[in-house]
XYZ file of C-alpha atoms in Angstrom:
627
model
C 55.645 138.581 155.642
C 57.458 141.740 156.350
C 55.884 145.344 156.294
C 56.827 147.374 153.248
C 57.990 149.956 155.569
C 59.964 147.181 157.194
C 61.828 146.497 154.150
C 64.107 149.529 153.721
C 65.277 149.019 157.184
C 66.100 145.170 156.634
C 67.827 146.354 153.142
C 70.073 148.934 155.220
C 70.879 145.786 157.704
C 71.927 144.283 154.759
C 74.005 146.544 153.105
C 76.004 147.027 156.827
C 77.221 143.485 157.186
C 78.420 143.507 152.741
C 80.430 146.902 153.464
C 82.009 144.939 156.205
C 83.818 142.934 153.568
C 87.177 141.503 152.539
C 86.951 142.417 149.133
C 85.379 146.231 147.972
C 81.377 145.453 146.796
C 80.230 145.745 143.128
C 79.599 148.901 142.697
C 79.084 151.087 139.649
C 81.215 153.784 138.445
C 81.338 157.487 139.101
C 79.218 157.969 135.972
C 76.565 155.480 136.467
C 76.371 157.120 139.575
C 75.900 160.427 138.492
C 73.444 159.343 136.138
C 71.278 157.439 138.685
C 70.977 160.908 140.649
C 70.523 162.613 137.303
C 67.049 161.058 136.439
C 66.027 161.769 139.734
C 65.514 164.941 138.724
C 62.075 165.620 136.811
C 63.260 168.460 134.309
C 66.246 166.140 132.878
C 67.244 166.826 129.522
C 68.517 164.368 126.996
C 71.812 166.432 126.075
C 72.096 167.169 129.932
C 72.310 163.138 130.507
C 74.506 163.008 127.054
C 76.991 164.877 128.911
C 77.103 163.198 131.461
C 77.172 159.725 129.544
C 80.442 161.152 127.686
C 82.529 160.811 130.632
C 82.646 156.820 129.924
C 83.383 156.203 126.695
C 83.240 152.944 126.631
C 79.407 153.330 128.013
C 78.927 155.405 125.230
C 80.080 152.583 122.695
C 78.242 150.355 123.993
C 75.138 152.172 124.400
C 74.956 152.966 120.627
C 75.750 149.067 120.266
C 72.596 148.701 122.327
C 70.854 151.334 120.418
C 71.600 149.414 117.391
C 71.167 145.490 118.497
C 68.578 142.715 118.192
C 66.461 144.933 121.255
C 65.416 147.817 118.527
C 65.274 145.513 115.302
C 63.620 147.084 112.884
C 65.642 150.868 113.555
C 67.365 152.717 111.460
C 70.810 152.122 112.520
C 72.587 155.337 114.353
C 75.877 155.981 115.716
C 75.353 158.935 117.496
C 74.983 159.055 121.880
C 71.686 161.373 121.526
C 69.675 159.286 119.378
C 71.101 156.021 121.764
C 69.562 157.882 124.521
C 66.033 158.645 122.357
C 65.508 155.313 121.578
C 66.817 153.145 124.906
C 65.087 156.172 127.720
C 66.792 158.593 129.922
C 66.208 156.831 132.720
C 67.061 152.795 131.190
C 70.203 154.318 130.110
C 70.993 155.880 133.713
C 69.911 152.102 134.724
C 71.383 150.399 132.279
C 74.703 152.122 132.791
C 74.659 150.631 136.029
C 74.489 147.072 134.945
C 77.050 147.685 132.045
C 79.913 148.690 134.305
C 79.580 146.212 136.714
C 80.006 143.070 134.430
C 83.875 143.859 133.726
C 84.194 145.264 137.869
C 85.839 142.329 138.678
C 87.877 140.413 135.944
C 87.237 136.976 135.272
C 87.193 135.544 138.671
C 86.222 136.008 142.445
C 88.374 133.480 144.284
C 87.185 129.977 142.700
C 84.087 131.897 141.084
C 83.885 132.207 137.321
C 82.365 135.227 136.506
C 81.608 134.441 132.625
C 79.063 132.054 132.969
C 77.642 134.259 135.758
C 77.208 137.261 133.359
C 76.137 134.608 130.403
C 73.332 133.853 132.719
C 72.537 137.317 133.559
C 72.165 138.120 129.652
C 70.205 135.374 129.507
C 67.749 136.147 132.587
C 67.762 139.907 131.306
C 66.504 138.979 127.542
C 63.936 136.509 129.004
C 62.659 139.699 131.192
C 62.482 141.887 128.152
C 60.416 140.208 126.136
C 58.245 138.850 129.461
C 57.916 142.922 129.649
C 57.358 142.905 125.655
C 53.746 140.467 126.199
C 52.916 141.879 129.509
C 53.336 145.729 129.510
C 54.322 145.403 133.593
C 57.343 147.725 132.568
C 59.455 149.553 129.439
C 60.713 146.652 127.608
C 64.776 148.833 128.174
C 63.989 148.689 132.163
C 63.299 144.741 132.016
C 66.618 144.459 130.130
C 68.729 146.670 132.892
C 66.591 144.641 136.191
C 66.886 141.061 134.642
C 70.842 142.038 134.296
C 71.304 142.503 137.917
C 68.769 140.341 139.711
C 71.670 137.850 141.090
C 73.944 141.169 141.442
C 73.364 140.237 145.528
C 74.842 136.504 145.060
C 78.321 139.033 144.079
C 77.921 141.224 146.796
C 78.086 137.838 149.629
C 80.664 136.637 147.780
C 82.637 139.562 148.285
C 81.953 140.420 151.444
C 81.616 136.919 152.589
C 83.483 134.377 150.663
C 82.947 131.315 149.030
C 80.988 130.148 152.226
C 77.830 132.377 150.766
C 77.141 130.086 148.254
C 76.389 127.304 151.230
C 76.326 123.988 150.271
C 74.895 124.217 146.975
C 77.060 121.554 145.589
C 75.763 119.194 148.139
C 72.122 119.958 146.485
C 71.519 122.436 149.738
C 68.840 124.756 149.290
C 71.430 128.032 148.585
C 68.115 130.274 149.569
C 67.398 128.521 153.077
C 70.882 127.808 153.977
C 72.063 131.731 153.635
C 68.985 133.460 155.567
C 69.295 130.644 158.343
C 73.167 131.350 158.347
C 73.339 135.296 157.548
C 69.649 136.595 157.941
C 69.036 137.011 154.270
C 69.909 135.584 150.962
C 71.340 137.046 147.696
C 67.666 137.605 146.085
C 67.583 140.092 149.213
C 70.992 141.339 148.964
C 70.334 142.427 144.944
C 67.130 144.271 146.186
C 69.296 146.184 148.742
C 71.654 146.504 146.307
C 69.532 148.109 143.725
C 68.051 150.249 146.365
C 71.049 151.849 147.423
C 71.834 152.660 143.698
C 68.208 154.608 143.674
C 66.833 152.107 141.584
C 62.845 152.228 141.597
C 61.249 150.654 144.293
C 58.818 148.477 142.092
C 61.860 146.890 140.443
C 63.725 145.819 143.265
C 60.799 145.143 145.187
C 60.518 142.433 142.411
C 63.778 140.338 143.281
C 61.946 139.316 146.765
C 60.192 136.182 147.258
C 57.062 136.095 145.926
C 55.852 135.627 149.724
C 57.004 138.941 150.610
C 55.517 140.826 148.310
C 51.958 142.684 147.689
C 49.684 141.974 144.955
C 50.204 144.643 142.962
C 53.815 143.521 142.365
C 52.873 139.662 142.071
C 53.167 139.620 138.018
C 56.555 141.462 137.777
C 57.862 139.117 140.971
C 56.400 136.164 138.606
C 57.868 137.483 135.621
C 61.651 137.834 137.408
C 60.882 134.132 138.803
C 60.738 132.571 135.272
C 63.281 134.399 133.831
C 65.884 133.279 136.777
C 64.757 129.886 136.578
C 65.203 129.781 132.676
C 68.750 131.018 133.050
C 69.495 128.941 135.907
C 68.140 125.794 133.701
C 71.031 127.140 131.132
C 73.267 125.789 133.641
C 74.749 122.585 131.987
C 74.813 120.981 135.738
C 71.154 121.592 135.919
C 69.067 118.541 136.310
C 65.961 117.744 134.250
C 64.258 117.229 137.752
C 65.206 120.369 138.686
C 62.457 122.455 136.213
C 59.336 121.470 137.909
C 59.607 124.907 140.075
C 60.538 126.950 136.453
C 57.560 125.230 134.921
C 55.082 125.986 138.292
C 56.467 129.721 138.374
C 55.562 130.095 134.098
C 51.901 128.700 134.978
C 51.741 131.681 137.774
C 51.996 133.961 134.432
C 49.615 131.654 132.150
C 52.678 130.415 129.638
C 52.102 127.050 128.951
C 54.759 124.494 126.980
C 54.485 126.227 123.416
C 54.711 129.899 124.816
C 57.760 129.130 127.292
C 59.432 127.006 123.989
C 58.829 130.397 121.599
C 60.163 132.150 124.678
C 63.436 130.353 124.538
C 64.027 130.332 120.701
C 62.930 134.532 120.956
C 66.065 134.743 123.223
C 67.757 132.635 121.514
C 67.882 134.751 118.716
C 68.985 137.332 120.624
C 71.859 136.189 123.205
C 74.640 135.728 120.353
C 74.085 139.577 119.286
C 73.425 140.668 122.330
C 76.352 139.067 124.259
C 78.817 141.067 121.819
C 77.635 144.038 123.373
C 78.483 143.256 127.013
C 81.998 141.737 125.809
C 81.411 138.530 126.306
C 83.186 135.275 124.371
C 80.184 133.728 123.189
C 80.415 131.928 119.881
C 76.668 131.784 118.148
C 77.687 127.787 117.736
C 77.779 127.792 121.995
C 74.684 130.139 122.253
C 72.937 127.828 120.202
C 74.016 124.525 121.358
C 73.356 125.732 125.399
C 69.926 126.665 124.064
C 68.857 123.501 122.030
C 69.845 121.569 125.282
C 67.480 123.614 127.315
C 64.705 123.277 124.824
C 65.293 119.944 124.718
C 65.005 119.463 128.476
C 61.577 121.953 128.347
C 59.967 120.130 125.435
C 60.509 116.474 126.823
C 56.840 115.443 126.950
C 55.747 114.049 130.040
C 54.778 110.762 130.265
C 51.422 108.735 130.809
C 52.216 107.462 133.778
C 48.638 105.798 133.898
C 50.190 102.039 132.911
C 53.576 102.575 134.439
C 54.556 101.000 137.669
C 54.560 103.573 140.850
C 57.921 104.143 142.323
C 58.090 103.492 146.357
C 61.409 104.384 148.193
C 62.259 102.819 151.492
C 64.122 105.137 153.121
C 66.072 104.076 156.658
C 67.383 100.749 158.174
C 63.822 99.572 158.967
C 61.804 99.275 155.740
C 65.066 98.751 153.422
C 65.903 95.554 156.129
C 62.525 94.020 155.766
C 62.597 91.528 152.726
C 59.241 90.926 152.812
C 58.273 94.502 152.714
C 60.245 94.675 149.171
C 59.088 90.946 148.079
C 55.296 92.232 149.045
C 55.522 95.769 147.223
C 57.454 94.263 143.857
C 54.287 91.470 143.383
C 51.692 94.237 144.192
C 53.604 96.000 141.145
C 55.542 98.727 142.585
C 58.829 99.610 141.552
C 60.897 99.420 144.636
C 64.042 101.406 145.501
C 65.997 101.558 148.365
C 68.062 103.825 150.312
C 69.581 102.632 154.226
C 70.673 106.119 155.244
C 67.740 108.345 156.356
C 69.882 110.960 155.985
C 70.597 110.246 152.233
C 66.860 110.184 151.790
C 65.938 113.887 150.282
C 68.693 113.479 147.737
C 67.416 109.970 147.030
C 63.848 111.375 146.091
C 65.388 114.327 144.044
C 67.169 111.854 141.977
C 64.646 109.579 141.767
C 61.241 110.650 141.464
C 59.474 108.401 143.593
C 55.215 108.505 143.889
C 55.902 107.423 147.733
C 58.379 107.021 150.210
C 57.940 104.984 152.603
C 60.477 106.395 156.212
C 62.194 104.979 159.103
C 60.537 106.513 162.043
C 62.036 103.961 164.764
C 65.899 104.170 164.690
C 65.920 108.201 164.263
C 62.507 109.456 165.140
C 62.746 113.043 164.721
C 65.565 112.880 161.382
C 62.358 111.013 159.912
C 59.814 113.751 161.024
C 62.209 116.699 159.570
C 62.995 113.836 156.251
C 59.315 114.460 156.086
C 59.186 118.059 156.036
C 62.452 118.422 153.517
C 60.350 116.453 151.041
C 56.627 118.033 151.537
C 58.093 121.275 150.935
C 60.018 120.500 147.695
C 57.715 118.220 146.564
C 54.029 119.929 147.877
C 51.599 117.487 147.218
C 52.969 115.462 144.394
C 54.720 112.522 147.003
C 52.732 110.232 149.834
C 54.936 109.975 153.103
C 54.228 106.760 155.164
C 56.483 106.274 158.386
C 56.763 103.059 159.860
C 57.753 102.705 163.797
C 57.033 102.880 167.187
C 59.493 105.224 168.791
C 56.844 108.449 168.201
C 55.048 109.307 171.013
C 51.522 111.112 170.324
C 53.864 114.622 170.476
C 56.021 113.367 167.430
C 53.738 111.970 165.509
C 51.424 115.196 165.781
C 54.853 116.665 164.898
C 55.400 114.359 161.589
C 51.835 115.159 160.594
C 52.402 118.386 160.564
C 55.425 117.708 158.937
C 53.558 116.464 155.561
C 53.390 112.453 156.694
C 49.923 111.174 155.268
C 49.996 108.090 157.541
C 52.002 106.335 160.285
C 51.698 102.677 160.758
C 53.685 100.289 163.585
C 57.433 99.146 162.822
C 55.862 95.380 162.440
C 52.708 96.536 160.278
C 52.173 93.569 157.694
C 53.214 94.188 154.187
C 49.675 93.781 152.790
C 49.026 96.545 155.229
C 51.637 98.964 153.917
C 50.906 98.014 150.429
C 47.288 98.687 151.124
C 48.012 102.240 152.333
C 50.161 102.887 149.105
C 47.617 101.683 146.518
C 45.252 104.857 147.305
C 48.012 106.944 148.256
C 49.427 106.984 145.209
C 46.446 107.235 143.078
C 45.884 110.520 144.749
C 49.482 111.398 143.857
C 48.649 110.873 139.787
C 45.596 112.300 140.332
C 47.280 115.453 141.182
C 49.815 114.911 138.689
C 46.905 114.610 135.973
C 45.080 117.766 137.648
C 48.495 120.061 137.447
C 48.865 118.700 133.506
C 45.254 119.487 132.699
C 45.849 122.609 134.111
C 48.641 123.169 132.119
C 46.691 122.193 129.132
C 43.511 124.706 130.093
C 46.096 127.717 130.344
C 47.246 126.543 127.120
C 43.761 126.781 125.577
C 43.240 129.988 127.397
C 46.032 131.432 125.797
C 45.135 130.619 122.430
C 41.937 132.030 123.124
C 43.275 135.209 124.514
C 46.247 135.658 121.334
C 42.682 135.421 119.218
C 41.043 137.885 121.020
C 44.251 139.673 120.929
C 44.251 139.442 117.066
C 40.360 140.864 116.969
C 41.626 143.748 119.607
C 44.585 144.376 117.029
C 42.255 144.574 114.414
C 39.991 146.829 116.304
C 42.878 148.940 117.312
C 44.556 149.677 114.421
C 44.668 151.835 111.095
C 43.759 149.643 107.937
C 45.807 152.350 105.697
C 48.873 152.460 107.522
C 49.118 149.530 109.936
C 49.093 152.240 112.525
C 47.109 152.165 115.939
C 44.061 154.202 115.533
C 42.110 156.818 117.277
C 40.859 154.252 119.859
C 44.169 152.753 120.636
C 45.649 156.464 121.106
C 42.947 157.584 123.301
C 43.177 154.073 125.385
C 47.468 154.500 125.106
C 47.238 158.329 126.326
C 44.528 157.423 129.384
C 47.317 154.825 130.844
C 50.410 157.201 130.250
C 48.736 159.934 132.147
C 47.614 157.231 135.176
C 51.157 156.654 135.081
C 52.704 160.016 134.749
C 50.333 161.390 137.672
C 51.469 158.105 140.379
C 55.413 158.244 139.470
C 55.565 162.141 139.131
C 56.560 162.159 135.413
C 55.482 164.101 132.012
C 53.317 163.022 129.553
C 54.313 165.022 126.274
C 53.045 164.572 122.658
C 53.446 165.528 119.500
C 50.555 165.819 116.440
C 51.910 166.136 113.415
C 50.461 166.849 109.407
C 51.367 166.453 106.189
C 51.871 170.101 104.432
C 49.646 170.812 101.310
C 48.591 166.574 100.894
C 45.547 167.596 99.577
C 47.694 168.873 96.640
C 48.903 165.784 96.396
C 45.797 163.879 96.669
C 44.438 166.268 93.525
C 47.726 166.210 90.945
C 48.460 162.508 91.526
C 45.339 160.857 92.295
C 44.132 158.973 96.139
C 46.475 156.024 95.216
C 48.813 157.857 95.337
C 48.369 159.746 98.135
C 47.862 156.481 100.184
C 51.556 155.318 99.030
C 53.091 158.696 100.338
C 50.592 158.162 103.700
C 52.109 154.925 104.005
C 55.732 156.029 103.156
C 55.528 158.574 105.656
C 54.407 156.380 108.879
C 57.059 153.700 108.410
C 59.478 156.679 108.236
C 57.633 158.230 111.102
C 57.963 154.044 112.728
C 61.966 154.410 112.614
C 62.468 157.255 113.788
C 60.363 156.958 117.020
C 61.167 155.420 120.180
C 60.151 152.435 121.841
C 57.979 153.463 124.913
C 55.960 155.897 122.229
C 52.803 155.660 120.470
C 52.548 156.820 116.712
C 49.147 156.967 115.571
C 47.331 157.478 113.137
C 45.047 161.068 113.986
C 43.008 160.840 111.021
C 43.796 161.816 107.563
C 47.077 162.996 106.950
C 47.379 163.777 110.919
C 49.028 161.458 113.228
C 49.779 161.903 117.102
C 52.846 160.321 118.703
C 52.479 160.258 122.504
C 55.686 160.226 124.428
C 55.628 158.954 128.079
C 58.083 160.414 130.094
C 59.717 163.610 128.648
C 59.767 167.317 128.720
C 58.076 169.108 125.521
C 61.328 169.928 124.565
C 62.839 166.161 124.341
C 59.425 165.448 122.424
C 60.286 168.256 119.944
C 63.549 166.843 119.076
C 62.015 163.555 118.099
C 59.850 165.449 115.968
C 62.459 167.682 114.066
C 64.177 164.697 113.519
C 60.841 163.293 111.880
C 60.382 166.242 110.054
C 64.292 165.919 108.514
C 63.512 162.450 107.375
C 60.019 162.993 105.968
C 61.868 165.487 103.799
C 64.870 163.368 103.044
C 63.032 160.108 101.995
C 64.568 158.653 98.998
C 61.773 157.071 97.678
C 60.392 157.525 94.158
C 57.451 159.768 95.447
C 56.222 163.383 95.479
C 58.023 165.510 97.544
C 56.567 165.959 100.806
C 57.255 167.616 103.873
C 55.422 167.979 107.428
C 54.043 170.377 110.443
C 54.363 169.586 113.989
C 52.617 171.287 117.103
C 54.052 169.520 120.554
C 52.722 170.217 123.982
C 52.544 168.773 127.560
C 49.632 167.383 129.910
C 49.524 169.982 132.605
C 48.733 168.462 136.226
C 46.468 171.068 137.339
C 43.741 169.957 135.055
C 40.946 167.563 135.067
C 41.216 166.905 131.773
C 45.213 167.250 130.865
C 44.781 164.912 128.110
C 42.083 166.733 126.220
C 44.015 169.989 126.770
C 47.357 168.714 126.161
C 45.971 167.637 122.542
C 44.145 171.044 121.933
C 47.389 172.822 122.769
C 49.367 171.030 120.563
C 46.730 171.327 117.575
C 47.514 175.002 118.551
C 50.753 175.179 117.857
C 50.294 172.704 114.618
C 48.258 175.560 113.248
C 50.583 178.440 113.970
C 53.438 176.526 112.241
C 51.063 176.095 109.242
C 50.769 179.922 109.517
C 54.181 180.775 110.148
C 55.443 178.512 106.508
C 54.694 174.859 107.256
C 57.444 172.252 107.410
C 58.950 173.637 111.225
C 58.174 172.567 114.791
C 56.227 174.700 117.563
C 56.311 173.731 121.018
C 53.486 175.198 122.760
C 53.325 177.186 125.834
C 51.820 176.136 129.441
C 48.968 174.722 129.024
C 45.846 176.466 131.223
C 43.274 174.490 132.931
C 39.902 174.823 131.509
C 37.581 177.080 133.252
């Protein structure tokens, strides 16, 4: 496993033989660009990266698509670039930018390659990411979108610089992976992480396109979470093989989603890719979107069988076992379903196809094609096959070598049939009983995760505002302890913004409580819309509520809240008129208790707007450490 400080170096190796290329590298346009430096920069404004933005048009249409699509339901809709920008993030918009003018870079084809079911599965991995990032909080749900878009952006890059040969011999049923870092050093999960490094992406989100065996715990559940979602676009793939889901199904346990929770996760995208496909410009019909995904969930929710009563599948693989008739007489009347394949080197496809509980190997015509035969299949298949050679061409160094290979047992060329059928019997039984240890596994996630959406419903309950559906006190506190953890390790802001109802006591007293609770009500899902979807509105207590904004300056956070404050005044419904104060201020990193402070100064400034006429905004200054 490489170093982290190794990695860098290997991604600039990387990115020196793709610039040596026959064919310029995706690469994102001058604005992108410019906006990827842009957020680099901690004091960003919104209208600063607005300005920017406006140099692409067409990013600018299709950001307010964005801003207006399945990812925000619920929104009011808006057609204007600086509320896009409020709602998707300064910094997902710099990112997503990138994404969006790459998938038109170039035109429909790269030599044979068809780019529009490339990008169909990159919409696909990208809205499986989001809402991975929607039950997980590993990362903003707009950030999952923009990384799950270009995870396979490296599998472009070696086709550009390297031709059609980068792909391998993946239609051979090659592993793509293996065959590109054995020819070229790396593969195209490794190319996308240089790739995304170069365009100052994060390094926690393109750390996340490596193998899971190269990374650190801490980055284990977002490496998971990119796993599934590749595998479930990959498995969109009409070419893709039932057999081939196994690895998509072992990667979903590594994140505790059983069969029901992958299933909703497939009709939640579902939902989604039709709308969502508009907005990158692809031809997608909703009849296709819906037809490719049905197929997959068909595939996903084919039950597995009890394979208790059903006969075991052996494969003789070589010239050896597949020319002894009484080998395949013996193994058919001790019940075993018997297949048979001559050439050895036919014999990993074979089991791929096939399935078999046990293959039984030709270790006396080609000795060492058997041992590596044997180590093809133990690594694709772990423990879930038996490998018995049969020969005497290994000396005691080769068969060491097989059994470190994976072979369970290795028994003379002329061993009786009884004798091989003998070794199968338990052999296989330990197979199933594997098998029936991986499905009960399966099954105890599956209970765990009922258990845990329960206690999730309690903790909901717990966490939330009976009135107003809000998060509560408890939730805010818990909501503005993380954001400040995370604002102090990345280097970022932690703003907020309490606001109050003006004279609601008034209210309370003319019209009555009921009342009163209809306008509190009224005002928080008007408050809801108008917020965006990293932030926390909660409710303070009475007519006060907080909304904690992750991320940006005071100022950013007090044009949220004048935009609040213009639509608490402007609601249409058949209420009392009502209007609102706001106070905003910023954690300051100098003290020990930023939070605390940052709330006291913005209760501050609440109270001089209440003294300077109610219904305005007041951004507080500095806040000062406590002595």
């Amino acid at each position: 496993m490489p170093e982290l400080q190794d990695i860098p170096a290997r991604n600039a190796r990387i990115l020196a033989t793709l610039r040596d290329s026959r064919e310029p590298l995706p690469s994102p346009n001058a604005v992108a660009l410019e906006l990827m430096r842009l957020v680099e920069r901690r004091d960003v404004g919104v209208f600063e990266v607005c300005r920017v933005a406006k140099g692409d048009p067409v990013l600018v249409g299709k950001a307010v698509r964005l801003a207006n699509s399945a990812l925000y339901a619920g929104l009011r809709p808006t057609a204007a670039l600086e509320d896009a920008v409020m709602r998707i993030g300064v910094a997902a918009l710099a990112r997503l930018a990138v994404g969006l003018s790459l998938v038109h870079t170039h035109g429909a084809r790269m030599g044979d390659f068809e780019l529009e079911p490339y990008w169909r599965r990159s919409l696909a991995r990208a809205l499986v990411l989001q809402q991975l990032a929607r039950r997980r909080h590993v990362l903003p749900v707009s950030e999952a979108f923009s990384l799950g878009l270009l995870a396979e952006i490296g599998q472009l890059g070696m086709l550009a610089a390297l031709g059609a040969q980068a792909l391998g011999q993946a239609e051979a049923g090659e592993d793509v992976l293996g065959w590109q870092r054995s020819r070229w050093g790396f593969d195209q999960s490794e190319a996308s992480a240089a790739l995304l490094h170069t365009w100052n992406f994060p390094q926690r989100l393109w750390l996340a396109l490596l193998p899971l065996a190269q990374v650190r715990d801490g980055q284990a559940e977002l490496t998971a979470m990119v796993e599934v979602a590749r595998g479930l676009a990959c498995a969109l793939d009409e070419h893709r093989r039932v057999e081939d889901l196994p690895e998509l199904w072992m990667a979903a346990l590594r994140l505790g989603l059983d069969e029901a929770l992958l299933l909703g996760l497939v009709d939640q995208v579902r939902g989604d890719f039709a709308d969502l496909s508009g907005v990158l410009d692809m031809r997608v019909s909703q009849q296709h979107a819906q037809e490719e995904f049905q197929r997959l969930r068909t595939c996903l929710g084919a039950a597995v069988p009890d394979d208790a009563a059903q006969p075991a599948s052996v494969l003789l693989a070589g010239a050896l076992p597949c020319g002894r008739a009484d080998l395949r007489d013996a193994l058919r009347e001790e019940g075993f379903n018997v297949l048979s394949e001559p050439d050895l080197g036919a014999g990993f496809e074979r089991a791929r196809s096939c399935l078999p509980e046990a293959v039984v190997l030709d270790a006396d015509h080609l000795p060492m094609e058997a041992v590596e035969l044997c180590r093809q299949l133990r690594e694709h298949e772990s423990a879930r096959l038996y490998l018995l050679l049969l020969g005497d061409s290994l000396d005691a160094d080769g068969l060491l070598q097989a059994l470190r290979a994976g072979a369970n047992d290795v028994l003379p060329s002329g061993a009786p049939a009884a004798m091989v059928a003998a070794k199968l019997h338990p052999g296989v039984r330990v197979v199933r009983m594997i098998g029936a240890l991986e499905r009960e596994r399966a099954l105890a996630h599956g209970r765990q995760r009922e258990l845990a959406a329960l206690n999730a419903r309690l903790r909901e309950a717990a966490y939330s505002d009976e009135l107003t559906g809000l998060p509560n006190r408890r939730a805010l506190d818990e909501f503005l302890a993380r954001a400040w953890e995370n604002a102090v390790s990345q280097g970022t802001t932690l703003s907020c913004v309490l606001l109050d109802l003006d004279h609601f006591k008034l209210i309370n007293d003319t019209h009555g409580h009921e009342i009163g609770d209809v306008v509190l009500r009224a005002v928080a899902r008007t408050l809801q819309r108008h917020s965006r979807s990293d932030d926390l509105l909660a409710r303070w207590g009475g007519e006060e509520l907080v909304l904690a904004c992750p991320g940006v300056s005071p100022q950013v956070a007090a044009g949220l809240a004048e935009r609040m404050r213009a639509a608490v005044q402007g609601m249409q419904e058949q209420l009392p008129a009502v209007t609102l104060s706001a106070g905003v201020a910023q954690a300051s990193s100098g003290d020990p208790d930023a939070v605390a402070g940052m709330l006291r100064a913005a209760d501050a400034a609440l109270l001089q707007a209440k003294r300077e006429g109610r219904n305005r905004i007041v951004v507080a200054g500095p806040t000062q450490p406590r002595a």
